[in-house]
Amino acid sequence: MSTWTEHERAVVDAVPDGLFIGGAWRPAASGARFPVEDPALARELRTVADADAQDARAAAEAAGAAQEAWAATAPRERGEILRRAYELLLERRDDLALLMTLEMGKPLAEAKGEVGYAAEFFRWFAEEAVRIDGGYQTSPDGKDRFVVMRRPVGPVLLITPWNFPLAMGTRKIGPAVAAGCTMIVKPAEQTPLSLLALAGILREAGLPDGVLNVLTTSRPGEVVEPLLRGGIVRKLSFTGSTAVGRLLLEQSAEQVLRVSLELGGNAPFLVFEDADLDRAVEGALAAKMRNMGEACTAANRLYVHESVAGAFAECLAARMGALTVGRGTEPGVDVGPLIDADGRGKVDELVEDAVGRGAKTLVGGEHAPGDGYFYRPTVLTGVPADAAMLHQEVFGPVAPILTFTDEDEVVAAANDTPYGLVSYVFTQSLERAFRLGERLDTGMVGLNKGVVSNPAAPFGGVKQSGLGREGGTVGIDEFLETRYLAMPLS
Ligand code: NAD
């Protein structure tokens, strides 16, 4: 049976142990712990503290107590903490990437890419911390003066998913630190280790006690609901599924919390007859296979003009079929395991459903060998409109190809979903690219490009894909309130 090397074990064992509350590591009040699995081996990698509502209260109190002093720190000081954390993340990139691969499965090269991407959020928000603006205004009747200022929202609750264990954390922690908010972070139960390691780094970078608190738990509902209803937390920033996001939006109503939601997607990927086909295949590989297809931005429906669909499908199937599936820690591996048995089970069901309705498998369509939750990269053609995979996120390495004949038809099909996170368009016509940039109902559009994520750009969706934006110059706004002072001036 495969197992971990001594170095791998040492990296996992070095992760701080416990919940991080008020600047100290401590066990859960109940003493409970829960297991974290390595999805490439389907075996327990480590256990972590299992928080309950009592620990949640302690974390909220620590965040509440630290808020006023933290809001009063100099923006430059907050920025420099982020800048130091950015540098530490890059210095420790190899070990952090290995840790991420062990708890989440993605190949080491992708994990290293994520550490760099995660670090960039800290660099970006280190620069934003000192650019928070305000204003001075004369009232229309000339009698009053208004001073407009931006204040931190207050203690925030940040909830992250398992698919990007580090970057989804820094994308929220970066702007919260920059804006002067204290926070409680609750990472996904499948991948808490990267976030615990990050908490250790932020502490080393000089983040004061109580500003960041981390709760790991196997019972997220029991921990999160009292935090949302408890009166200390003033804002929720959540990344995860639309179903859970909707539930948390309801729970946030009681205290009228500010809410940012980054939810699921069902991204259409459009290839027009005038597209550069090599580029389109490259883009499809990136948009589909990044993170084994386990990304909210993953191309979920590939619409290809009927005149080029055959060539595109053949080429994509050849490239997908040539990818090496295996443990992400091994050299040469392109595709790691899916996150867990449920994740792979869902992919099985969706592929069986599509094939049962008449889809043809060009490549893949089955498990790949190994102890973990491996699935072969898969290309399907002739997927009928009622196949379940066209209406929900596959979250796996499966590319369903559909054909179209004209622009209106494909725009209508692409927009026919409750989701609206991202779409991709491949065409050499500048006018068509701009036109579709306006017609496609998504928060982001990739033009001749399969990856749109960038810390300097506003990431987010419309419709049931979310509320608010992360990153870019608007990212910090989500953590700021506008306040104004009015006074007469004679
Ligand atoms: P999930 O919604 O099950 O879990 C996300 C987080 O919510 C986890 O931390 C989990 O512990 C927590 N959670 C689950 N149930 C909860 C409850 N009842 N109360 C409070 N918290 C609860 O989603 P997932 O399976 O971890 O992640 C995959 C989903 O995330 C996909 O739908 C994907 O599209 C989405 N996602 C979106 C983005 C984006 O930016 N739009 C980015 C990454 C992932």
XYZ file of C-alpha atoms and ligand atoms in Angstrom:
534
model
C 0.000 0.000 0.000
C 1.353 3.486 -0.860
C 2.067 5.807 1.993
C 3.631 9.200 2.760
C 7.352 9.913 2.750
C 9.075 11.129 5.897
C 9.241 14.626 4.457
C 5.527 14.620 3.607
C 4.705 13.510 7.157
C 6.954 16.194 8.620
C 5.208 18.912 6.573
C 1.783 17.724 7.726
C 2.854 17.355 11.360
C 4.336 20.872 11.398
C 0.893 22.448 10.911
C -0.129 24.194 14.161
C -2.487 22.112 16.243
C -5.783 23.433 17.570
C -8.201 26.284 17.063
C -6.635 29.733 16.739
C -8.508 32.084 19.071
C -7.320 35.416 20.467
C -3.773 34.785 19.225
C -3.371 31.379 20.920
C -3.731 27.789 19.791
C -6.138 25.785 21.902
C -8.071 22.518 21.717
C -11.825 22.519 21.115
C -13.707 23.113 24.381
C -15.197 19.626 24.043
C -11.791 18.097 23.273
C -13.223 16.666 20.031
C -11.161 16.208 16.861
C -12.004 15.113 13.322
C -10.002 13.443 10.556
C -8.648 15.035 7.383
C -8.196 12.602 4.503
C -5.599 12.429 1.721
C -7.862 11.931 -1.329
C -5.042 10.324 -3.322
C -4.771 7.490 -0.788
C -8.290 7.600 0.696
C -6.656 7.511 4.139
C -6.646 9.698 7.216
C -3.792 12.183 6.986
C -4.230 13.957 10.305
C -6.837 15.046 12.811
C -7.721 18.631 13.735
C -9.739 20.261 16.530
C -13.503 20.039 16.067
C -15.075 23.322 17.176
C -18.641 23.649 18.437
C -20.880 26.607 19.327
C -18.952 27.255 22.548
C -15.697 27.717 20.630
C -17.545 29.894 18.118
C -18.599 32.207 20.938
C -15.020 32.460 22.194
C -13.783 33.313 18.671
C -16.505 35.946 18.206
C -15.652 37.526 21.551
C -11.944 37.628 20.655
C -12.726 39.241 17.279
C -15.136 41.706 18.905
C -12.636 42.686 21.612
C -9.847 43.327 19.087
C -11.948 45.349 16.614
C -11.610 48.891 17.944
C -7.832 48.850 18.390
C -7.359 47.111 15.036
C -9.499 49.685 13.208
C -7.271 52.389 14.715
C -3.955 50.943 13.427
C -2.187 52.853 10.706
C -3.109 51.643 7.206
C 0.603 51.340 6.420
C 1.038 48.996 9.373
C -1.798 46.786 8.153
C -0.358 46.843 4.655
C 3.084 45.868 5.881
C 1.743 42.882 7.801
C 0.184 41.687 4.553
C 3.393 42.379 2.646
C 5.435 40.316 5.149
C 2.893 37.505 4.944
C 3.156 37.661 1.131
C 6.905 37.193 1.363
C 6.621 34.347 3.877
C 4.115 32.552 1.641
C 6.571 32.703 -1.255
C 9.534 31.648 0.907
C 7.573 28.580 2.078
C 5.935 27.914 -1.244
C 7.230 24.349 -1.627
C 6.047 23.108 1.758
C 2.700 24.910 1.519
C 2.136 23.426 -1.931
C 2.967 19.945 -0.681
C 0.574 20.361 2.250
C -2.164 21.478 -0.126
C -1.574 18.553 -2.470
C -1.722 16.115 0.438
C -5.024 17.399 1.815
C -6.714 18.332 -1.452
C -5.151 16.235 -4.217
C -4.202 18.786 -6.896
C -0.850 18.157 -8.633
C 2.139 19.862 -7.018
C 2.668 22.237 -9.953
C -0.915 23.485 -9.597
C -0.542 23.729 -5.821
C 2.589 25.862 -6.282
C 0.618 28.010 -8.704
C -2.093 28.417 -6.088
C 0.386 29.461 -3.383
C 1.638 32.182 -5.759
C -1.930 33.225 -6.620
C -2.882 33.240 -2.913
C 0.169 35.332 -2.016
C -0.723 37.860 -4.730
C -3.945 38.729 -2.880
C -1.819 39.790 0.097
C 0.468 41.847 -2.114
C -2.499 43.482 -3.837
C -4.325 44.319 -0.615
C -1.090 45.487 1.059
C -1.100 48.127 -1.673
C -4.837 48.834 -1.306
C -4.652 49.341 2.482
C -3.041 52.754 1.996
C -5.407 53.882 -0.790
C -8.682 53.912 1.166
C -10.198 57.207 0.127
C -12.672 59.768 1.472
C -14.140 63.094 0.408
C -14.998 66.659 1.288
C -18.092 68.224 -0.158
C -20.087 71.431 -0.030
C -23.848 71.003 0.371
C -25.914 72.293 -2.598
C -27.136 75.304 -0.590
C -23.548 76.160 0.357
C -24.228 76.133 4.094
C -22.871 72.729 5.152
C -19.722 70.754 4.655
C -19.678 66.966 4.421
C -16.666 64.844 5.267
C -17.064 61.380 3.777
C -14.993 58.625 5.324
C -14.634 54.871 4.993
C -14.761 52.727 8.106
C -14.175 48.989 8.554
C -17.441 47.038 8.595
C -16.502 45.362 11.891
C -15.841 41.718 12.771
C -16.363 39.505 9.721
C -17.024 35.803 9.276
C -15.136 34.268 6.340
C -16.160 30.807 5.114
C -14.042 29.055 2.490
C -14.452 25.953 0.272
C -12.053 23.027 -0.181
C -11.172 23.466 -3.845
C -8.676 26.350 -3.419
C -7.744 25.884 0.249
C -5.276 28.778 0.449
C -6.349 31.274 -2.226
C -9.994 31.419 -1.120
C -8.636 32.297 2.336
C -6.227 35.050 1.262
C -8.829 36.518 -1.118
C -10.987 37.265 1.949
C -8.363 37.747 4.681
C -6.346 40.210 2.528
C -9.097 42.824 2.145
C -10.348 42.279 5.713
C -6.863 43.022 7.098
C -6.401 45.968 4.729
C -9.759 47.484 5.705
C -9.186 47.059 9.448
C -11.723 44.309 10.142
C -11.124 41.542 12.667
C -12.254 38.128 11.535
C -13.220 34.543 12.167
C -12.282 32.133 9.392
C -13.981 28.776 8.983
C -12.218 26.639 6.365
C -13.883 23.665 4.674
C -13.724 20.475 6.738
C -11.975 18.593 3.906
C -9.001 21.015 3.770
C -8.360 22.872 7.031
C -4.570 22.356 7.120
C -3.571 25.032 4.579
C -5.598 27.650 6.454
C -4.092 26.643 9.810
C -0.622 26.996 8.287
C -1.652 30.409 6.937
C -2.792 31.527 10.399
C 0.680 30.654 11.717
C 2.249 32.742 8.941
C 0.031 35.753 9.633
C 0.930 35.585 13.296
C 4.615 35.506 12.383
C 4.032 38.477 10.083
C 2.871 40.467 13.102
C -0.925 40.299 12.974
C -2.101 41.308 16.480
C -3.879 38.797 18.709
C -7.606 38.459 18.113
C -7.578 39.972 14.612
C -7.652 36.540 12.974
C -9.406 33.582 14.589
C -9.700 30.182 12.936
C -12.359 27.586 13.698
C -12.047 24.131 12.176
C -15.157 22.018 12.519
C -16.868 18.963 11.101
C -20.273 20.508 11.940
C -20.296 23.824 10.080
C -24.010 24.475 10.589
C -23.716 24.321 14.404
C -20.797 26.748 14.435
C -21.851 29.211 11.747
C -25.504 29.847 12.562
C -24.880 31.163 16.115
C -22.106 33.376 14.730
C -24.451 34.904 12.145
C -27.218 35.424 14.665
C -24.992 36.346 17.629
C -24.717 40.119 17.205
C -20.899 40.468 17.106
C -20.200 39.518 13.489
C -21.212 42.368 11.102
C -20.504 40.736 7.787
C -20.403 37.339 6.109
C -18.136 36.547 3.173
C -18.832 33.055 1.876
C -17.447 30.989 -0.994
C -19.124 27.675 -1.653
C -22.226 26.130 -3.117
C -25.345 28.097 -4.018
C -27.492 25.922 -1.725
C -25.426 26.729 1.370
C -25.009 30.374 0.302
C -28.779 30.793 0.095
C -29.213 29.275 3.582
C -26.580 31.603 5.064
C -28.158 34.615 3.352
C -31.385 33.790 5.193
C -29.543 33.356 8.489
C -27.804 36.717 7.919
C -31.157 38.488 7.639
C -31.799 38.437 11.385
C -28.884 40.797 12.178
C -29.089 42.484 8.744
C -25.477 41.571 7.974
C -23.488 42.759 4.996
C -23.130 39.686 2.780
C -20.730 38.715 -0.013
C -21.335 35.393 -1.746
C -19.155 33.621 -4.311
C -21.277 30.652 -5.316
C -21.520 27.966 -7.949
C -21.269 28.358 -11.707
C -22.294 26.557 -14.878
C -19.858 28.169 -17.289
C -20.598 28.086 -21.023
C -17.529 27.867 -23.292
C -18.278 29.115 -26.820
C -16.130 28.315 -29.849
C -17.134 30.153 -33.046
C -16.360 29.076 -36.593
C -13.701 31.795 -36.926
C -11.847 30.833 -33.714
C -8.181 29.886 -33.665
C -8.830 26.208 -32.934
C -5.480 25.467 -31.297
C -6.025 28.347 -28.966
C -9.593 27.210 -28.261
C -8.413 23.690 -27.377
C -5.685 25.141 -25.128
C -8.311 27.377 -23.504
C -10.711 24.468 -23.033
C -8.002 22.372 -21.383
C -7.241 25.194 -18.960
C -10.887 26.043 -18.297
C -11.861 22.394 -17.849
C -8.847 20.677 -16.318
C -7.500 23.286 -13.907
C -8.009 21.790 -10.444
C -9.298 18.505 -11.990
C -12.433 20.375 -13.053
C -13.208 21.176 -9.421
C -13.485 24.929 -9.917
C -16.508 27.213 -9.845
C -15.090 28.709 -13.056
C -14.746 25.319 -14.806
C -16.113 25.157 -18.360
C -19.248 23.104 -17.793
C -20.886 23.253 -21.242
C -18.774 23.495 -24.391
C -20.767 24.927 -27.303
C -18.834 24.540 -30.558
C -19.954 25.798 -33.984
C -21.049 22.761 -35.993
C -18.527 23.492 -38.789
C -15.562 23.002 -36.415
C -17.071 20.749 -33.737
C -15.628 17.488 -35.114
C -12.061 18.808 -35.326
C -12.317 20.507 -31.932
C -13.685 17.395 -30.194
C -11.047 15.128 -31.711
C -8.239 17.437 -30.721
C -9.551 17.989 -27.183
C -10.100 14.239 -26.687
C -6.507 13.526 -27.801
C -5.119 16.109 -25.377
C -7.349 15.030 -22.462
C -6.605 11.354 -23.088
C -2.858 12.015 -22.949
C -2.983 13.527 -19.448
C -1.419 11.466 -16.647
C -3.718 10.747 -13.706
C -2.202 9.940 -10.306
C -1.039 11.156 -6.914
C -0.374 14.854 -7.168
C 2.907 14.445 -5.298
C 4.390 12.299 -8.063
C 6.394 13.833 -10.908
C 4.688 14.024 -14.284
C 1.156 13.821 -12.898
C -1.293 16.233 -14.569
C -4.537 15.202 -12.892
C -4.966 14.352 -9.204
C -7.862 12.601 -7.449
C -11.289 14.142 -6.839
C -11.855 15.420 -3.324
C -13.757 12.483 -1.832
C -15.980 9.494 -2.484
C -19.092 11.701 -2.749
C -17.415 14.014 -5.252
C -16.461 11.112 -7.492
C -19.851 9.459 -7.006
C -21.533 12.599 -8.325
C -19.334 12.567 -11.444
C -20.185 8.863 -11.980
C -23.894 9.645 -11.811
C -23.713 12.599 -14.180
C -21.721 10.672 -16.793
C -24.015 7.630 -16.543
C -27.039 9.892 -16.934
C -25.627 11.604 -20.064
C -24.525 8.322 -21.657
C -27.901 6.761 -20.802
C -29.555 9.615 -22.726
C -27.419 9.004 -25.802
C -24.133 10.883 -25.308
C -21.027 9.324 -26.863
C -17.800 8.926 -24.873
C -14.772 9.980 -26.934
C -12.336 9.380 -24.107
C -12.509 8.491 -20.386
C -15.886 7.957 -18.744
C -14.538 5.763 -15.932
C -12.428 5.644 -12.776
C -8.654 5.639 -13.132
C -6.728 3.013 -11.109
C -5.311 3.792 -7.651
C -6.316 3.868 -3.977
C -7.760 7.373 -4.210
C -10.725 8.997 -5.928
C -9.289 9.076 -9.431
C -11.377 9.732 -12.530
C -10.192 9.744 -16.123
C -10.370 12.966 -18.144
C -13.513 12.567 -20.211
C -14.904 14.072 -23.399
C -18.543 13.474 -24.343
C -20.273 14.478 -27.574
C -23.940 14.475 -28.542
C -24.988 15.351 -24.979
C -28.759 15.987 -25.094
C -30.181 19.213 -23.642
C -31.922 17.382 -20.803
C -28.749 15.690 -19.495
C -28.310 16.564 -15.807
C -24.664 17.633 -16.270
C -25.724 20.615 -18.383
C -27.820 21.999 -15.536
C -25.444 21.648 -12.584
C -21.741 21.827 -11.876
C -19.965 18.604 -12.808
C -17.005 19.453 -10.536
C -14.885 16.844 -12.259
C -12.760 16.314 -15.399
C -15.666 15.902 -17.809
C -16.147 18.029 -20.940
C -19.578 17.755 -22.609
C -19.481 19.114 -26.179
C -22.614 20.507 -27.830
C -22.990 22.102 -31.256
C -24.694 25.286 -32.492
C -25.267 27.069 -35.760
C -25.859 30.750 -34.998
C -25.022 33.390 -32.434
C -28.541 34.118 -31.138
C -29.163 30.430 -30.570
C -25.956 29.910 -28.589
C -26.372 33.075 -26.516
C -29.874 31.953 -25.543
C -28.580 28.488 -24.590
C -25.601 29.894 -22.687
C -27.820 32.238 -20.649
C -30.456 29.581 -19.965
C -29.262 28.819 -16.421
C -29.813 30.280 -12.971
C -26.026 30.700 -12.672
C -23.950 33.575 -14.016
C -20.349 33.368 -12.856
C -18.184 33.222 -15.965
C -18.366 32.469 -19.683
C -15.667 31.931 -22.292
C -15.742 33.052 -25.930
C -13.313 32.020 -28.664
C -13.560 34.073 -31.848
C -11.246 36.203 -33.963
C -13.930 38.806 -34.575
C -13.344 41.797 -32.313
C -16.915 42.975 -32.744
C -18.376 39.625 -31.860
C -16.136 39.404 -28.798
C -17.365 42.777 -27.522
C -20.974 42.030 -28.430
C -20.902 38.756 -26.515
C -19.137 40.474 -23.627
C -22.380 42.448 -23.299
C -24.874 39.710 -24.179
C -23.621 36.894 -21.955
C -25.187 37.133 -18.526
C -22.146 36.409 -16.352
C -19.998 38.466 -13.996
C -16.847 37.614 -15.969
C -16.104 36.757 -19.593
C -12.880 35.176 -20.852
C -12.155 36.311 -24.416
C -9.845 33.813 -26.129
C -8.697 32.897 -22.623
C -9.544 29.929 -20.394
C -8.556 31.393 -16.998
C -9.884 34.755 -15.812
C -8.859 34.770 -12.125
C -6.494 37.577 -11.161
C -6.159 39.336 -7.791
C -6.200 42.707 -9.551
C -9.564 42.016 -11.270
C -13.095 42.010 -9.770
C -14.025 38.334 -9.423
C -17.685 37.427 -8.961
C -20.962 36.397 -10.470
C -24.503 37.547 -11.226
C -27.828 35.731 -10.733
C -27.448 32.746 -8.365
C -23.651 32.784 -8.669
C -23.326 35.407 -5.999
C -23.300 38.878 -4.541
C -20.355 41.275 -4.498
C -16.848 41.071 -5.940
C -13.508 39.889 -4.622
C -10.168 41.356 -5.700
C -9.579 44.356 -7.939
C -10.052 47.896 -6.736
C -13.602 47.084 -5.583
C -12.552 44.111 -3.414
C -11.851 46.214 -0.344
C -15.249 47.981 -0.610
C -16.927 44.808 0.591
C -15.186 45.321 3.953
C -15.820 49.073 4.302
C -18.819 51.173 5.309
C -19.297 54.749 4.145
C -19.859 57.301 6.900
C -20.207 61.052 6.629
C -19.905 63.914 9.072
C -22.042 66.993 8.465
C -21.333 70.430 9.849
C -22.406 73.982 9.117
C -19.708 76.423 8.024
C -20.468 80.104 8.316
P -20.162 23.869 0.320
O -21.151 24.954 0.122
O -20.637 22.550 0.719
O -19.108 24.291 1.431
C -18.495 25.558 1.429
C -18.253 25.970 2.851
O -19.496 26.071 3.520
C -17.405 24.980 3.648
O -16.559 25.703 4.506
C -18.456 24.234 4.453
O -17.970 23.725 5.668
C -19.469 25.329 4.706
N -20.801 24.824 5.000
C -21.404 23.713 4.503
N -22.644 23.592 5.022
C -22.822 24.648 5.860
C -23.898 25.076 6.694
N -25.043 24.403 6.785
N -23.745 26.200 7.413
C -22.593 26.897 7.335
N -21.542 26.549 6.581
C -21.659 25.434 5.836
O -19.300 23.856 -1.000
P -17.997 22.980 -1.292
O -18.456 21.662 -1.721
O -17.005 23.062 -0.206
O -17.328 23.824 -2.488
C -17.711 23.685 -3.767
C -18.627 24.816 -4.157
O -17.986 26.081 -3.993
C -18.989 24.755 -5.596
O -20.351 24.968 -5.773
C -18.175 25.879 -6.230
O -18.686 26.368 -7.406
C -18.152 26.870 -5.156
N -17.023 27.787 -5.332
C -17.292 29.043 -5.736
C -16.260 29.925 -5.941
C -16.568 31.320 -6.367
O -15.739 32.161 -6.159
N -17.719 31.594 -6.944
C -14.946 29.547 -5.721
C -14.693 28.228 -5.311
C -15.765 27.358 -5.117
